[in-house]
mmCIF file of C-alpha atoms in Angstrom:
data_model
loop_
_atom_site.group_PDB
_atom_site.id
_atom_site.type_symbol
_atom_site.label_atom_id
_atom_site.label_comp_id
_atom_site.label_asym_id
_atom_site.label_seq_id
_atom_site.Cartn_x
_atom_site.Cartn_y
_atom_site.Cartn_z
ATOM 1 C CA MET A 1 253.385 40.225 -67.727
ATOM 2 C CA GLN A 2 249.732 39.626 -67.681
ATOM 3 C CA ALA A 3 247.937 36.863 -69.475
ATOM 4 C CA GLY A 4 245.228 37.496 -71.967
ATOM 5 C CA PRO A 5 241.469 37.281 -71.383
ATOM 6 C CA GLU A 6 241.544 33.465 -71.895
ATOM 7 C CA ALA A 7 243.606 32.968 -68.725
ATOM 8 C CA SER A 8 240.932 34.539 -66.538
ATOM 9 C CA VAL A 9 238.352 32.097 -67.853
ATOM 10 C CA LEU A 10 240.502 29.062 -66.873
ATOM 11 C CA ARG A 11 241.280 30.318 -63.393
ATOM 12 C CA ILE A 12 239.347 28.601 -60.606
ATOM 13 C CA THR A 13 238.583 30.593 -57.521
ATOM 14 C CA ILE A 14 239.769 29.475 -54.106
ATOM 15 C CA GLY A 15 236.181 28.640 -53.130
ATOM 16 C CA GLY A 16 235.859 26.454 -56.222
ATOM 17 C CA LYS A 17 239.093 24.652 -55.374
ATOM 18 C CA VAL A 18 237.985 24.023 -51.772
ATOM 19 C CA PHE A 19 234.606 22.780 -52.997
ATOM 20 C CA GLY A 20 236.309 20.491 -55.554
ATOM 21 C CA ILE A 21 238.621 19.005 -52.906
ATOM 22 C CA ALA A 22 235.674 18.491 -50.534
ATOM 23 C CA LEU A 23 233.667 16.828 -53.298
ATOM 24 C CA LEU A 24 236.621 14.574 -54.154
ATOM 25 C CA LEU A 25 236.986 13.571 -50.492
ATOM 26 C CA VAL A 26 233.276 12.752 -50.254
ATOM 27 C CA VAL A 27 233.539 10.549 -53.346
ATOM 28 C CA LEU A 28 236.643 8.814 -51.949
ATOM 29 C CA MET A 29 234.881 8.238 -48.623
ATOM 30 C CA GLY A 30 231.925 6.721 -50.466
ATOM 31 C CA VAL A 31 234.201 4.383 -52.414
ATOM 32 C CA ALA A 32 236.014 3.400 -49.212
ATOM 33 C CA ALA A 33 232.695 2.743 -47.419
ATOM 34 C CA ALA A 34 231.377 0.633 -50.306
ATOM 35 C CA THR A 35 234.595 -1.381 -50.471
ATOM 36 C CA SER A 36 234.568 -1.859 -46.711
ATOM 37 C CA SER A 37 230.947 -3.026 -46.751
ATOM 38 C CA TYR A 38 231.717 -5.502 -49.526
ATOM 39 C CA LEU A 39 234.732 -6.911 -47.669
ATOM 40 C CA VAL A 40 232.842 -7.138 -44.379
ATOM 41 C CA ARG A 41 230.038 -9.008 -46.138
ATOM 42 C CA ASP A 42 232.555 -11.468 -47.589
ATOM 43 C CA ALA A 43 234.213 -11.927 -44.194
ATOM 44 C CA ALA A 44 230.821 -12.443 -42.545
ATOM 45 C CA PHE A 45 229.925 -15.124 -45.098
ATOM 46 C CA ALA A 46 233.300 -16.823 -44.596
ATOM 47 C CA LEU A 47 232.699 -16.937 -40.838
ATOM 48 C CA THR A 48 229.168 -18.229 -41.377
ATOM 49 C CA ARG A 49 230.474 -20.873 -43.762
ATOM 50 C CA VAL A 50 233.091 -22.060 -41.275
ATOM 51 C CA ASN A 51 230.718 -21.926 -38.313
ATOM 52 C CA GLY A 52 227.718 -23.439 -40.052
ATOM 53 C CA THR A 53 229.330 -26.067 -42.276
ATOM 54 C CA TYR A 54 232.992 -26.805 -41.727
ATOM 55 C CA THR A 55 233.020 -26.846 -37.919
ATOM 56 C CA PRO A 56 230.080 -29.292 -37.663
ATOM 57 C CA LEU A 57 231.621 -31.328 -40.494
ATOM 58 C CA ALA A 58 234.945 -31.529 -38.662
ATOM 59 C CA GLN A 59 233.090 -32.475 -35.484
ATOM 60 C CA ALA A 60 231.169 -35.239 -37.288
ATOM 61 C CA MET A 61 234.374 -36.640 -38.786
ATOM 62 C CA ALA A 62 236.080 -36.520 -35.378
ATOM 63 C CA GLU A 63 233.135 -38.488 -33.973
ATOM 64 C CA VAL A 64 233.540 -41.030 -36.784
ATOM 65 C CA GLY A 65 237.185 -41.508 -35.831
ATOM 66 C CA ARG A 66 236.386 -41.727 -32.134
ATOM 67 C CA TYR A 67 233.578 -44.253 -32.579
ATOM 68 C CA GLN A 68 235.677 -46.347 -34.959
ATOM 69 C CA LEU A 69 238.487 -46.421 -32.398
ATOM 70 C CA GLU A 70 236.039 -47.359 -29.644
ATOM 71 C CA GLN A 71 234.599 -50.048 -31.891
ATOM 72 C CA GLU A 72 238.074 -51.433 -32.512
ATOM 73 C CA LEU A 73 238.864 -51.485 -28.791
ATOM 74 C CA VAL A 74 235.595 -53.250 -27.997
ATOM 75 C CA ALA A 75 236.323 -55.794 -30.761
ATOM 76 C CA GLN A 76 239.751 -56.491 -29.238
ATOM 77 C CA GLU A 77 238.136 -56.964 -25.811
ATOM 78 C CA LEU A 78 235.555 -59.247 -27.386
ATOM 79 C CA PHE A 79 238.203 -61.404 -29.077
ATOM 80 C CA ALA A 80 240.207 -61.555 -25.849
ATOM 81 C CA GLY A 81 237.041 -62.584 -23.992
ATOM 82 C CA LEU A 82 236.268 -65.286 -26.546
ATOM 83 C CA ARG A 83 239.707 -66.837 -25.941
ATOM 84 C CA ASP A 84 239.141 -66.872 -22.189
ATOM 85 C CA PRO A 85 237.310 -70.052 -21.142
ATOM 86 C CA ASP A 86 236.071 -68.465 -17.890
ATOM 87 C CA VAL A 87 234.334 -65.481 -19.490
ATOM 88 C CA GLU A 88 230.648 -65.054 -18.754
ATOM 89 C CA PRO A 89 228.262 -65.159 -21.742
ATOM 90 C CA ALA A 90 226.656 -61.936 -20.477
ATOM 91 C CA ALA A 91 230.004 -60.133 -20.817
ATOM 92 C CA ILE A 92 230.318 -61.311 -24.415
ATOM 93 C CA GLU A 93 226.750 -60.173 -25.144
ATOM 94 C CA ARG A 94 227.477 -56.799 -23.557
ATOM 95 C CA ARG A 95 230.576 -56.345 -25.730
ATOM 96 C CA LEU A 96 228.650 -57.385 -28.845
ATOM 97 C CA THR A 97 225.988 -54.811 -27.988
ATOM 98 C CA GLN A 98 228.680 -52.149 -27.492
ATOM 99 C CA LEU A 99 230.252 -53.114 -30.806
ATOM 100 C CA LYS A 100 226.933 -52.736 -32.643
ATOM 101 C CA ASP A 101 226.178 -49.478 -30.818
ATOM 102 C CA ARG A 102 229.502 -47.964 -31.897
ATOM 103 C CA GLY A 103 228.804 -49.079 -35.475
ATOM 104 C CA VAL A 104 225.426 -47.326 -35.407
ATOM 105 C CA LYS A 105 227.059 -44.159 -34.059
ATOM 106 C CA VAL A 106 229.657 -44.248 -36.850
ATOM 107 C CA ASP A 107 226.860 -44.598 -39.410
ATOM 108 C CA GLU A 108 224.965 -41.656 -37.866
ATOM 109 C CA ALA A 109 228.055 -39.423 -37.854
ATOM 110 C CA LEU A 110 228.808 -40.358 -41.479
ATOM 111 C CA ALA A 111 225.205 -39.577 -42.461
ATOM 112 C CA ARG A 112 225.462 -36.180 -40.741
ATOM 113 C CA ALA A 113 228.734 -35.455 -42.577
ATOM 114 C CA ARG A 114 227.195 -36.474 -45.923
ATOM 115 C CA GLN A 115 224.208 -34.225 -45.251
ATOM 116 C CA LEU A 116 226.420 -31.215 -44.447
ATOM 117 C CA VAL A 117 228.491 -31.710 -47.601
ATOM 118 C CA ALA A 118 225.341 -32.133 -49.722
ATOM 119 C CA GLN A 119 223.805 -28.949 -48.291
ATOM 120 C CA ALA A 120 226.989 -26.989 -48.950
ATOM 121 C CA SER A 121 227.270 -28.405 -52.484
ATOM 122 C CA GLU A 122 223.758 -27.217 -53.325
ATOM 123 C CA ASP A 123 224.331 -23.706 -51.948
ATOM 124 C CA PRO A 124 225.452 -21.350 -54.765
ATOM 125 C CA ARG A 125 227.509 -19.340 -52.275
ATOM 126 C CA PHE A 126 229.851 -22.357 -51.918
ATOM 127 C CA GLU A 127 230.689 -22.270 -55.624
ATOM 128 C CA ASP A 128 234.368 -21.531 -54.897
ATOM 129 C CA ASP A 129 234.581 -24.540 -52.559
ATOM 130 C CA LEU A 130 232.878 -27.032 -54.876
ATOM 131 C CA ALA A 131 236.081 -28.923 -55.746
ATOM 132 C CA GLN A 132 236.957 -29.361 -52.061
ATOM 133 C CA LEU A 133 233.403 -30.431 -51.270
ATOM 134 C CA VAL A 134 233.526 -33.088 -53.989
ATOM 135 C CA ARG A 135 236.790 -34.395 -52.517
ATOM 136 C CA LEU A 136 235.265 -34.411 -49.032
ATOM 137 C CA GLU A 137 232.257 -36.299 -50.337
ATOM 138 C CA ALA A 138 234.561 -38.916 -51.899
ATOM 139 C CA LEU A 139 236.559 -39.258 -48.673
ATOM 140 C CA ILE A 140 233.394 -39.681 -46.626
ATOM 141 C CA ALA A 141 232.163 -42.323 -49.079
ATOM 142 C CA THR A 142 235.507 -44.154 -48.773
ATOM 143 C CA ILE A 143 235.301 -44.098 -44.983
ATOM 144 C CA GLY A 144 231.732 -45.363 -45.210
ATOM 145 C CA ARG A 145 232.773 -48.278 -47.445
ATOM 146 C CA GLU A 146 235.652 -49.147 -45.106
ATOM 147 C CA HIS A 147 233.283 -49.071 -42.170
ATOM 148 C CA GLN A 148 230.871 -51.539 -43.750
#
């Protein structure tokens, strides 16, 4: 049973089939390469974002906590020294200087944190993180008010 003349028109030769499969594979490889490039670009930006903004921001906030703790310890030493009648005035002056120095360092670390958040907020690539950046900005402002 042989098909009519229309069947021979619809038949694809083996060479045509091999060429079609090869062409399909090339297209699939191109799509895979484009998708991979897009994902690598996104991953590279995420790493840059963490390395350039969030790591320094975390470091600045850790410094704020450290300097506040040091300031508190110096204040306790100062109050203990003020209760001691035998304390030298130079020791009290030294502790007052340390207390002021720690306060200045807290202010500097807070300013650095505010600057990093402001830079990230202005960058259009941080659009997805804008809500978190606004919250961070509010938290930094709260810490700054508590510090004053």
